[in-house]
Structures are given as C-alpha cells and as structure tokens.
Tab-separated table of C-alpha atoms in Angstrom:
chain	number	residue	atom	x	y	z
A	1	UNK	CA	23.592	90.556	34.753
A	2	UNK	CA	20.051	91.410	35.716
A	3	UNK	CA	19.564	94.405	37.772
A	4	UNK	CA	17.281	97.174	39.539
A	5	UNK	CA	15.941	99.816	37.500
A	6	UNK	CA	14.534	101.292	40.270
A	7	UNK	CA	15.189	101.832	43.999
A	8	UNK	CA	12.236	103.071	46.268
A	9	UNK	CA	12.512	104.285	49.983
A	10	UNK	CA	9.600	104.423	52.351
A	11	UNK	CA	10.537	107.212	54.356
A	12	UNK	CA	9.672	106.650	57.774
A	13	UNK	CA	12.357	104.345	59.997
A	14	UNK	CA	14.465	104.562	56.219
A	15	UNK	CA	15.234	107.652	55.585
A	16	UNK	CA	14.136	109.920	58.862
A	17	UNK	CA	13.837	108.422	62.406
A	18	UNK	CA	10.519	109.702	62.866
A	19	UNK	CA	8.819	106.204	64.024
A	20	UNK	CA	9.896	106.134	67.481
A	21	UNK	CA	8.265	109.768	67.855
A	22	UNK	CA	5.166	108.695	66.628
A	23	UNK	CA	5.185	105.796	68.759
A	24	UNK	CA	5.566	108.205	72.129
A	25	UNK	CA	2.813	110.371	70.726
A	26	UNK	CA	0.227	107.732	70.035
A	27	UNK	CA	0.858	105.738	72.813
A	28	UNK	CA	0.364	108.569	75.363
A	29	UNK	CA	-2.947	109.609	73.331
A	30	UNK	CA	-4.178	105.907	73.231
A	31	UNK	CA	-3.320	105.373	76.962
A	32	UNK	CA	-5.071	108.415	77.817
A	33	UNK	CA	-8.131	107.000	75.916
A	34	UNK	CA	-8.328	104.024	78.156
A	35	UNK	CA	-6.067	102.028	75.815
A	36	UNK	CA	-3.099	100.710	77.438
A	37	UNK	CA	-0.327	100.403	75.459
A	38	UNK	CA	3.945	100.839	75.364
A	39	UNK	CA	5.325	102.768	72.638
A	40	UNK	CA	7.931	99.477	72.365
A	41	UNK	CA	3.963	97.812	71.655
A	42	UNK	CA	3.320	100.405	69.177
A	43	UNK	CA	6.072	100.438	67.401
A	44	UNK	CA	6.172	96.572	67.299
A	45	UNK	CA	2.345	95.792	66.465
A	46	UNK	CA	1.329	99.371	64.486
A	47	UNK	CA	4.057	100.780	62.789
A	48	UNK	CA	4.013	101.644	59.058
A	49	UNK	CA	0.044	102.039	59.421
A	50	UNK	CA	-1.487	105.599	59.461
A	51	UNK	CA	-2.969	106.667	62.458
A	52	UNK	CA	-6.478	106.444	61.337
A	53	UNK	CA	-5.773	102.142	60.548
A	54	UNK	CA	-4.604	102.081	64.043
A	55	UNK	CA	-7.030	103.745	65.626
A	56	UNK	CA	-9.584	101.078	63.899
A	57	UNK	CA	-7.592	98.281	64.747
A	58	UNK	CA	-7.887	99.553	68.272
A	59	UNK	CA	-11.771	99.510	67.826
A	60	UNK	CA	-11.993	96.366	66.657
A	61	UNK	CA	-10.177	94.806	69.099
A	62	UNK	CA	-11.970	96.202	72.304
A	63	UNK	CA	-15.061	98.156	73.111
A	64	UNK	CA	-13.274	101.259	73.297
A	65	UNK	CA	-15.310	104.170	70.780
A	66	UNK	CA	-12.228	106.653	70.169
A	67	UNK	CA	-12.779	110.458	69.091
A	68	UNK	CA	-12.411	111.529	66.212
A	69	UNK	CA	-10.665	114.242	67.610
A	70	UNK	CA	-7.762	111.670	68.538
A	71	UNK	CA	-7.352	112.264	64.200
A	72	UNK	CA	-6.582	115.419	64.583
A	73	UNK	CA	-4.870	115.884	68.181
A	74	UNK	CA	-2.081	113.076	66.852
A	75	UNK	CA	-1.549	115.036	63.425
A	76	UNK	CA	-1.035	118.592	65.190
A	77	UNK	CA	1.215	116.776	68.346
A	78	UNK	CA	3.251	115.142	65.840
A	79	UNK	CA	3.901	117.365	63.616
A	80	UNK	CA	5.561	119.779	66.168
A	81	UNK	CA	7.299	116.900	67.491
A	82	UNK	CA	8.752	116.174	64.290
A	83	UNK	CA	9.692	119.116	63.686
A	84	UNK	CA	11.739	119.723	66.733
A	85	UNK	CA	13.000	116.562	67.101
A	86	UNK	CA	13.383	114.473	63.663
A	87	UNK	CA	16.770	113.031	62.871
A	88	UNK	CA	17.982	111.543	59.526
A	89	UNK	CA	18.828	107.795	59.684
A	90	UNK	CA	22.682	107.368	60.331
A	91	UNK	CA	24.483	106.369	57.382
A	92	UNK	CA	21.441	107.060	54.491
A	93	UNK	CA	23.920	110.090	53.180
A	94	UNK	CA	26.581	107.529	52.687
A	95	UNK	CA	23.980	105.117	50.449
A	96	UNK	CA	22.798	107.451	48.328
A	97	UNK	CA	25.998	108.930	47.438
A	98	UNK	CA	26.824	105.645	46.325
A	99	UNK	CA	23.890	104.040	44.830
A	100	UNK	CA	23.350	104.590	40.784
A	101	UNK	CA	20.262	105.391	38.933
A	102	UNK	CA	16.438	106.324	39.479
A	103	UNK	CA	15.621	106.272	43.221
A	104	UNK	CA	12.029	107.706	44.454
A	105	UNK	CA	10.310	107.870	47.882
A	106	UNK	CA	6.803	105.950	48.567
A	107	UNK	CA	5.243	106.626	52.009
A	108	UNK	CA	2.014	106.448	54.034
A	109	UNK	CA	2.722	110.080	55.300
A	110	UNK	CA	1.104	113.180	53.990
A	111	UNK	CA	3.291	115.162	51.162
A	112	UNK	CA	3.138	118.175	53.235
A	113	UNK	CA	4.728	116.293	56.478
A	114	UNK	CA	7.006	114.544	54.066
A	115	UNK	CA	8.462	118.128	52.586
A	116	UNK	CA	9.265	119.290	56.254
A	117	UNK	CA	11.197	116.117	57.465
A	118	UNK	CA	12.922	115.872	54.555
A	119	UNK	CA	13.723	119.802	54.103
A	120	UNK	CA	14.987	119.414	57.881
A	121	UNK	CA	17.365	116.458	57.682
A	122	UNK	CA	18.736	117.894	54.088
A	123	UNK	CA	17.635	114.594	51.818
A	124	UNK	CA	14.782	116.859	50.102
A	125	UNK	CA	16.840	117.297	47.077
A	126	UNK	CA	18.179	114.241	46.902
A	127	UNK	CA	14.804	113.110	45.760
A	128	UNK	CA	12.787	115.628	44.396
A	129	UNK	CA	10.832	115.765	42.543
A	130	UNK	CA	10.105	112.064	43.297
A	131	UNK	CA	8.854	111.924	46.720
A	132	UNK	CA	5.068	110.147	46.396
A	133	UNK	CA	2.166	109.607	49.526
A	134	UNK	CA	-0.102	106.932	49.324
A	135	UNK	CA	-2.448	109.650	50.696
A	136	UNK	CA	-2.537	110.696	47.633
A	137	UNK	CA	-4.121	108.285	45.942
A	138	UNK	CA	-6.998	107.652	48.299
A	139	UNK	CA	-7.325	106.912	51.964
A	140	UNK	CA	-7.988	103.354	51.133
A	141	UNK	CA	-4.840	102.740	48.710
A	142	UNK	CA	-2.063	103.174	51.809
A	143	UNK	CA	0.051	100.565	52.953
A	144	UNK	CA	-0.325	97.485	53.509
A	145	UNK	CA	-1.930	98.005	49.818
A	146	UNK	CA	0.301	97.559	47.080
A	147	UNK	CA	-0.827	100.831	45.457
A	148	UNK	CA	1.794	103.355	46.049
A	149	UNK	CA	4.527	101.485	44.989
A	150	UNK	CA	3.196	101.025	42.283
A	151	UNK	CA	2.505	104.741	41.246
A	152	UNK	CA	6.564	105.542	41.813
A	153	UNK	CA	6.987	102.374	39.480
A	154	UNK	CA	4.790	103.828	37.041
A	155	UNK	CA	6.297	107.254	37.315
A	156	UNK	CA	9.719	105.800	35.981
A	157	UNK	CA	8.345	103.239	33.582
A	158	UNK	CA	10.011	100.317	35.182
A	159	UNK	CA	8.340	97.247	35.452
A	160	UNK	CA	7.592	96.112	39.470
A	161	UNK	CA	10.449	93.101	38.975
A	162	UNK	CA	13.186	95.576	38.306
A	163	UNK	CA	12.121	97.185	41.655
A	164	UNK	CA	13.751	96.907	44.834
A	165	UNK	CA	12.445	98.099	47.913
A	166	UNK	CA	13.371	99.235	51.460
A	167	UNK	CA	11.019	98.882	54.184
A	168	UNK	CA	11.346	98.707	58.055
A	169	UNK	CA	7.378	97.724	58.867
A	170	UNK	CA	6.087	94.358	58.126
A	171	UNK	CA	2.975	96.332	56.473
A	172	UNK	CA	5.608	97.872	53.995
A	173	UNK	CA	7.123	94.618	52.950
A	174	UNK	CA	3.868	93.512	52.653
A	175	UNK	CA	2.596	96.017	49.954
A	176	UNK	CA	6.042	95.812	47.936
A	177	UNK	CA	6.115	91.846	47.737
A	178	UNK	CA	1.873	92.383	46.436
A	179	UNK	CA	3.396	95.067	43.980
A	180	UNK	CA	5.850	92.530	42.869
A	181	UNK	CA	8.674	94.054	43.873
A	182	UNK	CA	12.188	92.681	46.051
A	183	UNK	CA	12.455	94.055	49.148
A	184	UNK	CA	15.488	94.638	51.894
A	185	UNK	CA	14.172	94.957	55.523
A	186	UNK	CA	16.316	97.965	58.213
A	187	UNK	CA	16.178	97.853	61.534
A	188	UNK	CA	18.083	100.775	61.601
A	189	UNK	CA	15.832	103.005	63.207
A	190	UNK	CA	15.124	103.943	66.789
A	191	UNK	CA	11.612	102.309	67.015
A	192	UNK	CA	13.279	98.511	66.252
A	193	UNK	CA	12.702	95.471	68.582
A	194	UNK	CA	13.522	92.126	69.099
A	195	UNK	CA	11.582	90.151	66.484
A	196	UNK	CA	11.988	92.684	64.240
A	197	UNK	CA	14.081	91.490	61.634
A	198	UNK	CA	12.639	87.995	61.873
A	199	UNK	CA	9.180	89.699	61.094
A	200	UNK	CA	10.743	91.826	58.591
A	201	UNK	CA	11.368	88.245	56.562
A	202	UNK	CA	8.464	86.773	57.660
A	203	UNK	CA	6.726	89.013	55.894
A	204	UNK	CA	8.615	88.547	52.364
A	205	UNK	CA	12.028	91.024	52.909
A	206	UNK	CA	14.814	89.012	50.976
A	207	UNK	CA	17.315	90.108	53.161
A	208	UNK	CA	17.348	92.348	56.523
A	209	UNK	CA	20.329	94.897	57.376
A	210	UNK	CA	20.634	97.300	60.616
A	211	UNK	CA	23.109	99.603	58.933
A	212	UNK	CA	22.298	101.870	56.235
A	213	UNK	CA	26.069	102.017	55.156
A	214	UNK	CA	25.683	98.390	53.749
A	215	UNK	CA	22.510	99.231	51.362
A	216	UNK	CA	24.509	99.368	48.585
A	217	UNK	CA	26.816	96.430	48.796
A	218	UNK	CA	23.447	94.473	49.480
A	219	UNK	CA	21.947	95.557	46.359
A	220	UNK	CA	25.091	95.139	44.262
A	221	UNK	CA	24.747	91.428	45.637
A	222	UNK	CA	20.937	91.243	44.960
A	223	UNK	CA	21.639	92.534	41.762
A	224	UNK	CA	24.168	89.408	40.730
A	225	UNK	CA	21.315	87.102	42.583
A	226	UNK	CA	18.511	88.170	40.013
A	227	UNK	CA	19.522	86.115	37.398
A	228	UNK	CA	18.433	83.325	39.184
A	229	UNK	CA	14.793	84.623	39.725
C-alpha cells in the first residue's frame, strides 16, 4: 500500500474557526470604505487570501483608493477579536488523536497570530514545533502560491506526492494541487456557504468532508486509493 508521509493543516477554517471573524471585521472596514460587501461575500469570494491580496483585489476591481491604514486597522481589530472570541474546529481533537505520523501546519497568517490561536484553543503542542507562515517566506510567496507547502514538505523530507493536504479556501487547494500535493476540502467551519464544497473540488480537492471526525477514515481510504495514482 502507498501512503502519506505527511499530513499538513492550513490553520484557518481547519484547525481554529477564525474565518468567519475575519469576515465580520473586513467586511465592516471595507463597507465603511465605500465598498459594499456581506461577510457571507467575503467569506465566499476572499477567504484564504491575506488582507493585503484583498484589499488589491478590491482596487482592481473599482475605483476605490483604500488606506493603507485599512493594513493596519484590520490586523489590530482582529487580533483582539480573535483573541476573545476564537474557537477550535469541532471534532479536530478527535483527528489528531487518531491520525499517525508527521503532521505540520502551513498558513497565510503571521507566526505570532498563529501562536495565540493555537495557545488559546490548546492544539499548540500538538504541533510544535511545526507550525510554518507563508509570511515568512516573503509577502509574495502566500497562498494561492505553492510556496509554503512546500517549505513544511521540505522540513520533513517527504516528497510533495506523499503529501496530503487539508484546505477549506479554494486559494488553498489551489497552492497544494501546484505543490503537487492531494488535498481533502472542510466545510466545517463557520464561514462555509452554499457552493462551497463544489468550489472546494473545482478547484482540485479529491474529496470534500464537513466533519472533522471523518479526517481520518478519509485518509485511511485515500491512502488504499494511491496505488492507483
């Protein structure tokens, strides 16, 4: 049997359901900018993209010039929001308990806003010392970029087809299919929508689960499956 030496989390909508509060936050911020927007249209069109890509994609798409300050107003706000209010996704404890070998987080987020969500849902040492940002690495090596996963690849030695991925964002799928890498869609978290699974596979997820409690029985399965690839 051919299986995973590797299993990488994004972290955000995975692990912590901390894309629905980003979604409020940046969708009051862009509204008050003269941008309107829903956070059910943020978290549908933006999510898994740093702030600073949406904030372009904004610009590009009408004559709107946004502040700079909008950087730094978004990372403050959020940041005390998460910290108040971040939640760990139901069922991840129950995965990882059961899940064997090298695991490692890849995100878009900073390490330092990373360390506090995970220190305050209690997965922090569940991964340490393997928790990587795409940050990082350079501002222009985040997701949708292949680039981060990968680093955590590297970090382990395991060549990109013996990696399996999970990802809730279309941008995230993207960047682990362009690393090489199999990927499992969630639509888990609290930021989810209609089309979001159907996106999710769109976009190159082999498979697409809602529950974090059947992670491991769908990699056991994609496990026996990757003989055939």
């Amino acid at each position: 049997m051919s299986g995973f030496d590797l299993t990488i989390f994004d972290c955000d909508g995975v692990l912590v359901d901390s894309e629905i509060i980003a979604a409020k936050v940046e969708s009051k911020l862009l509204n008050e900018a003269g941008y309107p927007i829903s956070v059910e249209e943020m978290g549908e069109r933006f999510a898994g993209m740093t702030w600073k890509n949406i904030l372009l994609a904004v610009e590009k798409e009408v004559d709107i010039p946004l502040s700079a300050s909008l950087l730094d107003k978004s990372e403050k706000l959020l940041d005390q929001r998460l910290a108040r209010e971040v939640k760990i996704i139901e069922g991840v404890q129950f995965a990882l308990a059961r899940l064997k070998g090298p695991r490692c987080i890849c995100s878009n987020s900073s390490l330092a806003r990373l360390d506090m969500m995970l220190t305050k849902v209690g997965l922090k040492e569940l991964f340490a010392p393997h928790i990587y940002s795409a940050k990082d690495l350079g501002a222009d090596r985040v997701k949708p970029k292949p680039d981060i996963f990968l680093h955590g690849a590297a970090q382990f030695g395991v060549s990109p087809d013996k990696v399996v991925v999970i990802e809730d964002s279309v941008h995230g799928v993207h960047a682990a299919r362009a690393a090489g890498m199999r990927v499992i869609g969630f639509t888990g978290a609290s930021h989810t929508y209609p089309s979001h699974a159907d996106r999710l596979t769109d976009a190159g997820a082999e498979t697409v689960i809602s529950r974090m409690v059947d992670l491991p029985a769908v990699i056991a399965a994609m496990e026996e499956w990757a003989g055939a690839f």
